[in-house]
Coordinates of C-alpha atoms in Angstrom, one line a residue:
Chain A
M23 CA -44.2 -16.8 19.7
T24 CA -47.4 -16.7 22.0
A25 CA -50.4 -14.4 20.9
Y26 CA -50.9 -11.1 22.3
L27 CA -54.4 -11.9 23.1
K28 CA -55.7 -15.3 23.2
L29 CA -59.5 -16.4 23.5
D30 CA -59.2 -19.7 24.7
H31 CA -62.4 -21.8 24.6
I32 CA -64.5 -19.5 25.9
D33 CA -68.2 -20.4 26.7
K34 CA -70.6 -17.8 28.0
S35 CA -74.1 -18.6 29.4
F36 CA -76.4 -16.4 31.2
A37 CA -78.6 -17.9 34.0
R38 CA -82.0 -16.3 34.6
G39 CA -84.8 -17.8 37.0
G40 CA -83.4 -21.2 36.5
Q41 CA -83.3 -21.0 32.7
V42 CA -79.6 -21.0 31.3
S43 CA -79.2 -19.5 28.1
E44 CA -75.9 -20.3 26.0
V45 CA -74.8 -17.0 24.4
L46 CA -71.3 -18.1 23.3
K47 CA -69.8 -21.5 22.6
D48 CA -66.3 -22.5 22.2
I49 CA -64.9 -19.0 20.9
R50 CA -61.2 -19.6 20.0
L51 CA -59.4 -16.5 18.5
T52 CA -55.6 -15.3 18.7
I53 CA -55.0 -11.6 17.9
D54 CA -51.5 -10.5 17.2
K55 CA -50.1 -7.1 18.8
G56 CA -50.8 -4.1 16.6
E57 CA -53.6 -5.9 14.7
F58 CA -57.0 -4.4 13.8
V59 CA -59.8 -7.0 13.9
S60 CA -63.5 -6.6 13.3
I61 CA -66.2 -8.9 14.9
I62 CA -69.3 -8.9 12.7
G63 CA -72.4 -10.7 12.7
H64 CA -76.3 -10.3 13.0
S65 CA -77.8 -8.4 16.0
G66 CA -78.3 -10.9 19.1
C67 CA -75.3 -13.0 18.1
G68 CA -73.4 -12.2 21.2
K69 CA -71.0 -9.8 19.8
S70 CA -71.1 -7.1 22.5
T71 CA -71.0 -9.9 25.1
L72 CA -67.7 -11.2 23.5
L73 CA -66.3 -7.5 23.8
N74 CA -67.5 -7.3 27.4
L75 CA -65.6 -10.7 28.1
I76 CA -62.4 -9.2 26.6
A77 CA -63.0 -5.9 28.4
G78 CA -63.6 -8.1 31.7
L79 CA -66.9 -6.3 32.3
T80 CA -68.6 -9.8 32.4
K81 CA -67.2 -13.0 33.5
V82 CA -66.5 -16.0 31.3
T83 CA -68.4 -19.1 31.9
A84 CA -65.7 -21.3 30.9
G85 CA -62.6 -20.9 29.1
A86 CA -60.1 -17.9 29.7
V87 CA -59.2 -14.4 28.1
L88 CA -55.4 -14.3 28.0
L89 CA -53.6 -10.9 27.7
E90 CA -49.9 -11.3 27.3
D91 CA -50.3 -14.7 28.7
K92 CA -52.0 -13.4 31.9
E93 CA -55.6 -14.3 32.4
V94 CA -58.0 -11.2 32.6
D95 CA -61.3 -11.5 34.7
S96 CA -61.9 -7.8 35.8
P97 CA -61.9 -4.7 33.9
G98 CA -59.0 -2.5 33.8
P99 CA -57.6 0.6 31.7
E100 CA -55.2 -1.5 29.8
R101 CA -58.3 -2.5 28.0
A102 CA -60.0 0.4 27.2
V103 CA -63.6 0.4 25.8
V104 CA -65.1 3.2 23.6
F105 CA -69.0 2.6 24.1
Q106 CA -71.4 3.0 21.4
N107 CA -73.2 5.7 23.1
H108 CA -70.0 7.6 24.2
S109 CA -71.0 7.6 27.7
L110 CA -69.2 10.8 28.6
L111 CA -70.0 12.0 32.0
P112 CA -72.3 14.9 31.1
W113 CA -71.5 17.1 34.2
L114 CA -67.8 17.2 33.2
T115 CA -66.3 19.2 30.2
V116 CA -64.5 17.4 27.5
Y117 CA -61.0 18.1 29.1
E118 CA -62.6 17.0 32.6
N119 CA -63.8 13.7 31.1
I120 CA -60.2 12.6 29.8
N121 CA -58.8 14.1 32.9
L122 CA -60.9 11.8 35.1
A123 CA -59.1 8.8 33.4
V124 CA -55.6 10.4 33.1
S125 CA -55.5 11.3 36.5
K126 CA -56.7 7.8 37.7
V127 CA -54.3 5.9 35.4
F128 CA -51.3 8.0 35.6
G129 CA -51.8 10.0 38.8
R130 CA -49.1 8.5 40.6
T131 CA -46.4 8.3 37.6
R132 CA -46.9 11.5 36.0
S133 CA -46.8 15.1 37.1
R134 CA -49.6 17.3 36.7
A135 CA -48.0 19.4 33.7
E136 CA -47.1 15.8 32.1
R137 CA -50.8 14.8 32.4
H138 CA -52.0 18.0 31.0
D139 CA -49.7 17.9 28.1
W140 CA -50.9 14.2 27.6
I141 CA -54.5 15.0 27.8
M142 CA -54.1 17.8 25.1
R143 CA -52.0 15.5 22.9
N144 CA -54.9 13.0 23.0
L145 CA -57.5 15.7 22.2
D146 CA -55.2 16.8 19.3
L147 CA -55.2 13.3 18.0
V148 CA -58.9 13.3 17.4
Q149 CA -58.9 17.1 16.5
M150 CA -61.1 18.0 19.7
A151 CA -58.6 20.4 21.3
H152 CA -60.9 23.1 20.5
A153 CA -63.7 22.1 22.3
R154 CA -61.9 21.3 25.5
D155 CA -64.1 23.4 27.8
K156 CA -67.4 22.3 26.3
R157 CA -69.6 19.8 28.0
P158 CA -70.9 16.8 26.1
A159 CA -74.3 18.4 25.6
E160 CA -72.7 21.2 23.7
I161 CA -71.2 19.1 20.8
S162 CA -72.2 16.7 18.1
G163 CA -72.8 13.0 18.3
G164 CA -69.5 12.5 16.1
M165 CA -67.6 14.9 18.3
K166 CA -68.7 13.0 21.5
Q167 CA -67.5 9.9 20.1
R168 CA -64.0 11.5 19.2
V169 CA -63.7 12.5 22.6
G170 CA -64.6 8.9 23.8
I171 CA -61.9 7.7 21.8
A172 CA -59.6 10.0 23.1
R173 CA -60.4 9.1 26.7
A174 CA -59.7 5.5 25.7
L175 CA -56.6 6.2 24.1
A176 CA -55.4 8.4 27.1
M177 CA -55.4 5.4 29.1
E178 CA -52.7 4.0 27.2
P179 CA -54.2 0.7 26.6
K180 CA -52.8 -2.5 25.2
I181 CA -56.0 -3.1 23.5
L182 CA -58.5 -0.8 22.2
L183 CA -62.1 -2.0 22.3
L184 CA -64.7 -0.3 20.2
D185 CA -68.2 -1.3 20.7
E186 CA -70.1 -0.3 17.5
P187 CA -68.8 3.0 18.1
F188 CA -70.2 4.6 14.9
G189 CA -73.6 2.9 15.2
A190 CA -75.4 6.0 16.2
L191 CA -73.8 8.3 13.7
D192 CA -75.0 9.4 10.4
A193 CA -73.0 8.1 7.2
L194 CA -71.0 11.2 6.5
T195 CA -69.7 11.4 10.3
R196 CA -69.0 8.0 10.2
A197 CA -66.8 8.0 7.3
H198 CA -64.8 10.9 9.1
L199 CA -64.4 8.9 12.2
Q200 CA -63.6 5.7 10.3
D201 CA -60.6 7.7 8.8
A202 CA -59.9 9.3 12.0
V203 CA -59.5 5.6 13.5
M204 CA -57.5 4.5 10.7
D205 CA -55.2 7.3 11.0
I206 CA -54.7 6.8 14.7
H207 CA -54.1 3.1 14.5
S208 CA -51.4 3.9 11.7
R209 CA -49.8 6.2 14.0
L210 CA -50.0 4.5 17.1
G211 CA -50.1 1.1 16.1
S212 CA -52.7 0.3 18.8
T213 CA -54.2 -3.2 19.1
T214 CA -57.7 -2.8 18.2
I215 CA -61.1 -4.7 18.2
T216 CA -64.0 -3.2 16.8
I217 CA -67.7 -4.6 16.7
T218 CA -69.6 -3.7 13.8
H219 CA -72.7 -4.5 11.7
D220 CA -71.6 -2.7 8.7
V221 CA -69.6 -4.9 6.1
D222 CA -67.9 -1.9 4.5
E223 CA -66.7 -0.6 7.7
A224 CA -65.3 -4.0 8.6
V225 CA -63.5 -4.4 5.4
L226 CA -62.1 -0.8 5.3
L227 CA -60.8 -1.0 8.7
S228 CA -59.6 -4.3 9.5
D229 CA -56.7 -6.8 8.9
R230 CA -59.0 -9.7 9.7
I231 CA -62.9 -10.1 10.0
V232 CA -64.3 -12.3 12.4
M233 CA -67.5 -13.7 11.5
M234 CA -69.8 -14.9 13.8
T235 CA -72.7 -17.3 13.4
N236 CA -76.2 -16.9 15.0
G237 CA -77.1 -17.4 18.3
P238 CA -77.8 -19.4 20.7
A239 CA -74.6 -20.7 21.3
A240 CA -73.1 -18.5 18.6
T241 CA -69.5 -19.0 17.9
I242 CA -66.8 -18.0 15.4
G243 CA -68.0 -18.9 11.8
E244 CA -65.1 -17.7 9.9
V245 CA -62.1 -15.6 10.0
L246 CA -61.4 -13.6 6.8
P247 CA -58.2 -11.9 6.3
V248 CA -58.3 -8.5 4.3
P249 CA -55.0 -8.2 2.4
L250 CA -55.4 -4.6 1.6
V251 CA -52.1 -2.5 1.8
R252 CA -52.4 0.7 4.3
P253 CA -52.9 3.4 4.1
R254 CA -56.4 2.7 2.4
R255 CA -58.4 5.4 0.8
R256 CA -62.1 4.7 0.6
I257 CA -62.5 6.2 -2.9
E258 CA -60.0 4.0 -4.3
L259 CA -61.2 1.0 -2.5
S260 CA -64.6 1.2 -3.7
S261 CA -63.4 -0.4 -7.2
D262 CA -60.6 -2.4 -5.8
R263 CA -60.7 -6.0 -6.8
T264 CA -59.5 -7.4 -3.3
F265 CA -61.9 -5.0 -1.5
L266 CA -65.1 -6.1 -3.5
R267 CA -63.9 -9.9 -3.0
C268 CA -63.6 -9.4 0.9
R269 CA -66.9 -7.4 0.9
E270 CA -68.8 -10.3 -1.1
A271 CA -67.4 -13.1 1.2
V272 CA -68.6 -11.2 4.2
L273 CA -72.1 -10.7 2.8
K274 CA -72.3 -14.1 1.7
F275 CA -71.5 -15.5 4.9
L276 CA -74.2 -13.1 6.6
Y277 CA -76.8 -13.4 4.1
E278 CA -76.4 -16.8 2.5
R279 CA -74.9 -19.1 5.1
H280 CA -75.9 -17.6 8.3
R281 CA -79.1 -15.5 7.3
L282 CA -80.9 -14.4 10.4
V283 CA -84.1 -16.3 10.5
E284 CA -86.0 -14.1 12.9
A285 CA -85.4 -11.1 10.8
A286 CA -86.4 -12.7 7.5
E287 CA -89.8 -14.0 8.7
Chain B
M2 CA -102.8 48.7 -23.5
S3 CA -99.5 48.5 -25.6
I4 CA -96.1 48.0 -24.3
Q5 CA -93.8 51.3 -24.9
A6 CA -90.9 50.5 -26.6
I7 CA -87.9 51.4 -24.6
E8 CA -85.5 53.9 -26.4
D9 CA -82.3 52.7 -26.9
T10 CA -80.5 55.5 -25.5
K11 CA -82.2 54.9 -22.2
V12 CA -80.9 51.4 -21.9
K13 CA -77.5 50.7 -20.5
A14 CA -76.1 47.2 -20.3
F15 CA -74.2 47.9 -17.0
P16 CA -75.6 50.8 -15.3
T17 CA -72.7 52.4 -13.4
P18 CA -73.4 54.6 -10.6
A19 CA -72.3 58.2 -10.8
K20 CA -70.3 58.1 -7.6
P21 CA -69.4 55.1 -5.6
A22 CA -71.9 53.7 -3.2
E23 CA -71.7 55.0 0.1
V24 CA -70.9 52.1 2.7
I25 CA -73.3 51.9 5.4
A26 CA -71.8 49.9 8.4
F27 CA -74.6 47.6 9.4
T28 CA -75.4 48.2 12.9
A29 CA -77.5 45.4 14.6
R30 CA -79.9 47.1 16.9
V31 CA -78.1 46.6 20.4
R32 CA -80.8 44.8 22.6
R33 CA -80.7 46.5 25.8
R34 CA -79.9 44.6 28.6
F35 CA -82.1 46.6 31.0
D36 CA -85.5 47.3 29.5
P37 CA -87.5 48.7 32.2
G38 CA -90.8 48.5 30.2
A39 CA -90.4 44.7 29.6
I40 CA -89.5 44.0 33.2
A41 CA -92.5 46.2 34.5
G42 CA -94.7 44.4 32.3
K43 CA -93.4 40.7 33.6
L44 CA -93.6 42.0 37.1
A45 CA -97.1 43.1 36.7
S46 CA -98.2 39.8 34.9
T47 CA -96.7 37.9 38.0
L48 CA -97.5 40.1 40.9
V49 CA -101.1 41.5 39.9
P50 CA -103.2 38.3 40.1
P51 CA -102.0 37.0 43.3
A52 CA -102.4 40.4 44.7
I53 CA -106.0 40.6 43.4
V54 CA -106.6 37.1 44.8
I55 CA -105.2 38.2 48.3
I56 CA -107.3 41.6 48.3
V57 CA -110.5 39.4 47.7
M58 CA -109.5 37.0 50.5
L59 CA -109.1 39.8 52.9
V60 CA -112.3 41.6 52.0
I61 CA -114.3 37.9 52.4
W62 CA -112.4 37.4 55.5
Q63 CA -113.4 40.8 57.0
I64 CA -116.9 40.4 56.0
A65 CA -117.1 37.0 57.7
C66 CA -115.6 38.2 60.8
S67 CA -116.9 41.5 61.3
S68 CA -119.8 40.6 63.4
P69 CA -119.4 41.3 67.2
N70 CA -119.6 37.6 68.3
A71 CA -117.4 36.2 65.6
S72 CA -114.7 33.6 67.1
L73 CA -111.9 34.7 64.9
P74 CA -110.5 38.2 64.3
A75 CA -111.0 40.1 61.2
P76 CA -107.8 41.4 59.3
S77 CA -108.5 45.1 60.5
Q78 CA -108.5 43.7 64.1
V79 CA -105.2 41.8 63.5
W80 CA -103.7 45.1 61.9
N81 CA -104.7 46.8 65.0
E82 CA -103.7 44.7 67.7
A83 CA -100.5 43.1 66.2
Y84 CA -99.2 46.2 64.7
D85 CA -96.2 45.9 66.8
L86 CA -95.2 42.3 65.5
I87 CA -95.9 43.4 61.8
A88 CA -94.3 46.6 61.7
H89 CA -91.1 45.7 63.9
P90 CA -89.8 42.1 63.3
F91 CA -86.6 42.9 64.8
F92 CA -87.4 44.4 68.2
D93 CA -85.7 42.9 71.3
Y94 CA -87.2 43.6 74.8
G95 CA -85.6 40.8 76.8
P96 CA -85.2 37.0 76.6
Q97 CA -88.7 36.0 76.0
D98 CA -89.9 39.3 74.3
I99 CA -88.6 39.3 70.7
G100 CA -89.6 40.2 67.4
L101 CA -91.1 37.6 64.9
A102 CA -88.1 37.4 62.6
W103 CA -85.6 36.7 65.5
R104 CA -87.9 33.9 66.4
V105 CA -87.9 32.5 62.8
L106 CA -84.2 32.6 62.7
I107 CA -84.0 30.7 65.7
S108 CA -86.2 28.3 64.4
L109 CA -84.2 28.3 61.1
Q110 CA -81.2 27.5 63.0
R111 CA -82.9 24.3 64.5
V112 CA -83.9 23.4 61.0
A113 CA -80.6 24.1 59.7
I114 CA -78.9 21.6 62.2
G115 CA -81.7 18.9 61.9
F116 CA -82.0 18.9 58.1
G117 CA -78.4 19.3 57.6
L118 CA -77.9 16.0 59.4
A119 CA -80.9 14.5 57.4
A120 CA -79.1 15.6 54.1
I121 CA -75.8 14.0 54.9
V122 CA -76.9 10.9 56.6
G123 CA -80.0 10.6 54.0
V124 CA -77.7 10.7 51.1
A125 CA -75.3 8.2 52.5
L126 CA -78.2 5.6 53.4
G127 CA -79.7 6.4 50.1
A128 CA -76.6 5.5 48.2
L129 CA -76.3 2.3 50.3
V130 CA -80.0 1.3 49.5
G131 CA -79.5 2.4 45.8
Q132 CA -76.2 0.4 45.4
S133 CA -76.8 -2.8 47.3
I134 CA -79.7 -5.1 46.5
W135 CA -79.6 -6.7 49.9
A136 CA -79.5 -3.3 51.7
M137 CA -82.5 -2.5 49.8
R138 CA -84.4 -5.6 50.6
G139 CA -83.5 -5.2 54.2
L140 CA -84.1 -1.5 54.6
D141 CA -86.5 -0.3 52.3
P142 CA -89.7 -1.9 53.9
V143 CA -88.5 -0.3 57.2
F144 CA -88.2 3.1 55.5
Q145 CA -91.5 2.8 54.1
I146 CA -93.2 2.1 57.2
L147 CA -91.4 4.7 59.3
R148 CA -91.6 7.5 57.0
T149 CA -95.5 7.6 57.4
V150 CA -95.2 8.0 61.1
P151 CA -96.2 11.7 62.1
P152 CA -93.4 14.2 63.4
L153 CA -95.1 14.6 66.8
A154 CA -95.4 10.9 67.2
W155 CA -91.7 10.9 67.5
L156 CA -91.6 13.7 70.1
P157 CA -92.2 11.8 73.5
L158 CA -89.7 9.2 72.3
S159 CA -87.0 11.7 71.7
L160 CA -87.8 13.7 74.8
A161 CA -87.4 10.4 76.9
A162 CA -84.1 9.4 74.9
F163 CA -82.2 12.9 75.0
R164 CA -84.0 14.2 78.1
D165 CA -83.8 17.8 76.7
S166 CA -85.8 19.7 74.6
S167 CA -83.5 21.5 72.0
P168 CA -82.0 17.8 70.8
S169 CA -85.4 16.4 70.8
A170 CA -86.7 19.2 68.6
I171 CA -83.7 18.5 66.2
F172 CA -84.3 14.8 66.2
V173 CA -87.9 15.4 65.3
I174 CA -86.9 17.5 62.3
F175 CA -84.2 15.0 61.5
I176 CA -86.2 12.0 61.5
T177 CA -89.3 13.7 59.5
S178 CA -87.1 15.1 56.7
I179 CA -84.7 12.3 56.3
W180 CA -87.2 9.7 54.3
P181 CA -87.6 11.5 51.3
V182 CA -83.9 12.3 51.0
I183 CA -83.0 8.5 51.4
I184 CA -85.8 7.4 48.9
N185 CA -85.1 9.9 46.1
T186 CA -81.4 9.3 46.5
A187 CA -81.8 5.6 46.2
V188 CA -84.0 6.1 43.1
G189 CA -81.3 8.3 41.7
V190 CA -78.4 5.8 42.6
R191 CA -80.4 3.0 40.9
N192 CA -81.2 5.0 37.7
I193 CA -77.4 5.6 37.2
P194 CA -76.7 4.5 33.6
E195 CA -75.0 1.2 33.4
D196 CA -72.4 2.9 31.0
Y197 CA -71.2 5.3 33.7
R198 CA -70.7 2.4 36.1
N199 CA -68.7 0.5 33.2
V200 CA -66.5 3.7 32.8
S201 CA -65.7 3.6 36.4
R202 CA -65.1 -0.1 36.5
I203 CA -62.7 0.0 33.6
L204 CA -60.6 3.1 35.2
R205 CA -60.9 0.9 38.6
L206 CA -62.5 3.5 40.6
N207 CA -62.4 2.7 44.3
Q208 CA -65.7 3.0 46.4
L209 CA -65.1 6.7 47.3
E210 CA -64.1 7.9 44.1
F211 CA -67.1 6.4 42.4
F212 CA -69.4 8.0 45.3
V213 CA -67.9 11.5 44.8
K214 CA -67.1 11.3 41.1
I215 CA -69.9 9.5 39.6
M216 CA -72.6 8.6 41.9
V217 CA -73.4 12.1 43.6
P218 CA -73.4 14.0 40.3
A219 CA -75.3 11.4 38.5
A220 CA -77.9 11.2 40.9
A221 CA -78.0 14.9 41.8
P222 CA -81.3 15.7 40.2
Y223 CA -83.1 13.0 42.3
I224 CA -81.0 14.1 45.6
F225 CA -82.2 17.6 45.2
T226 CA -85.9 16.6 44.6
G227 CA -85.5 14.7 47.9
L228 CA -83.8 17.6 49.8
R229 CA -86.7 19.9 48.4
I230 CA -89.5 17.7 49.8
G231 CA -87.4 17.2 53.1
I232 CA -86.8 20.8 53.8
G233 CA -90.6 21.4 53.3
L234 CA -91.3 18.7 56.0
S235 CA -88.9 19.9 58.3
W236 CA -90.3 23.2 58.2
L237 CA -93.7 21.5 59.1
A238 CA -92.1 19.6 61.9
I239 CA -90.1 22.7 63.4
V240 CA -93.5 24.2 64.6
A241 CA -95.0 21.0 66.1
A242 CA -91.8 20.3 67.9
E243 CA -91.4 23.9 69.4
M244 CA -95.0 23.8 70.5
L245 CA -94.2 21.2 73.0
T246 CA -90.5 21.7 73.6
G247 CA -90.7 25.5 74.5
G248 CA -87.9 28.0 73.8
V249 CA -88.1 31.0 71.7
G250 CA -88.7 29.6 68.2
I251 CA -91.7 30.7 65.9
G252 CA -93.6 27.6 67.0
F253 CA -93.7 28.1 70.6
F254 CA -94.7 31.7 69.9
I255 CA -98.0 30.4 68.5
W256 CA -98.5 27.9 71.5
D257 CA -97.8 30.7 73.7
A258 CA -100.3 33.2 72.0
W259 CA -102.8 30.5 72.1
N260 CA -102.3 30.3 75.9
S261 CA -102.6 33.9 76.3
S262 CA -105.6 34.3 73.7
R263 CA -103.7 36.7 71.4
L264 CA -105.3 35.3 68.2
P265 CA -104.2 38.2 66.0
D266 CA -100.4 37.4 66.8
I267 CA -101.3 33.6 65.6
I268 CA -102.2 35.1 62.3
V269 CA -99.3 37.1 62.0
A270 CA -96.9 34.2 62.7
L271 CA -98.8 31.9 60.2
A272 CA -97.9 34.6 57.6
Y273 CA -94.2 34.4 58.6
I274 CA -94.2 30.8 58.6
G275 CA -95.9 30.6 55.3
V276 CA -93.4 33.0 53.7
T277 CA -90.4 31.5 55.4
G278 CA -91.5 27.9 54.2
F279 CA -91.9 29.3 50.6
C280 CA -88.4 30.8 50.7
L281 CA -86.7 27.6 52.0
D282 CA -88.3 25.7 49.2
R283 CA -87.3 28.1 46.5
L284 CA -83.7 28.4 48.0
V285 CA -83.2 24.6 47.7
A286 CA -84.9 24.5 44.4
A287 CA -82.5 27.5 43.1
V288 CA -79.6 25.5 44.6
G289 CA -80.6 22.5 42.9
A290 CA -81.3 24.1 39.5
F291 CA -77.7 25.5 39.8
V292 CA -75.7 22.5 40.9
T293 CA -77.3 20.2 38.5
R294 CA -77.6 22.7 35.5
S295 CA -75.2 20.3 33.4
T296 CA -76.3 17.2 34.6
T297 CA -79.9 17.3 33.4
A298 CA -79.1 18.3 29.9
K299 CA -77.8 15.1 28.1

């Protein structure tokens, strides 16, 4: 069986004014359908660049991103991204923001009533149906991120890409959203890649954790499977041996073997 | 001072009222929507200071121009000689003898056409310059030079090109007011957050959809700043253009009054122009505030 998503020997370098800086080198990874994968690493290691490559927002220098054996080199709704700062359009209401995506992706294939039902279903999924007529400025940061997730899910993507989706949120809101994401993942079985720098979050959410070495020319240092059964509950996990072992492994990777030198100085 | 002991009989563990307490519905004081006192106070605080300044200026002007050999008319003289113009803005005594309000309306019509064209072309060109780095490199220097050309300098060329006064006047308005629209739109488009562009790329919006759904709303605050400067400039240009092209607008009226030495008429016309320009500016600002009410709040 071939992999659902395959990152095949990817290199990425940026050229600026004659200087070439190598960001990613020899990234090799395969992800199965329905898998939840976290990418973790110190800041500046190229996590976001890697996600942008999968999204097609940036082009690879060498190698290829293959989704169902087809090369992707441009962005599209089958690889929906939830951005760190939600990036909802402030002049549209919650409903209109999702409608923009739904009418573009399903404008030809679904009737107006079907599209409306689909938008409401996705809003219900993130428990935001009550705020459908609010503008982004009128709702909290956590709510905006929920709407951002609903917008991405409404595109019915093959892969859901989350770019540090909870980074800007307070700890309690973050926990709520993590639960929401786990719940959605268990219901829809969506293949999900999330970027994070939070070790607990990575262990809690993922089937596998991809740990990146430090840049320049960062690559995948280690891939850690998280053999915890789902559904996972954060309170029970806090004393679970497997959870603690995985957490320790990630911490050791990040702070012993690949300590960020600049941050320590 | 000694503390008196409380007699046992007077102390009750749980004092029970003789009759159940009467429930008084809590009525929030209804804030009156229309409060004449507050509105009058607000009006007074905005209107009284400028009124005082205007009265003081009129008095100084009256004193300065009251000598018999003064070169300019005093306010009293303006009032007496141009009373018809002040009191009857809408009179109509034939094709060339009409009230100042009509003249202003005719000029406004020219401005509407010229500025309307400038707004459409300006936003389109500004979007191009803001979107494409090469369009910016090529066009921006040209714009920066052309925008400093005074309105009147365009007039001979446009007269030669159009061979008619009416389109020439409109062209002069157009070419005067288009630059701030282009430049502000370009800045607005350049400042569209990268995330909005990424959203449109993931959704695969085409150029037109991106323009209508993302670019114009995102750049709207900048666009309206440009439009507001532009309408001010176009009103400056109308008077200059009409002075030379003739017709029945307010600009030509001033030129005509000067030729027949009716200085009080000119002063009344100046007041009309000033008030109209002020209203135009406020109108565009109000439209801009209404349209961008949800874009500016992040």
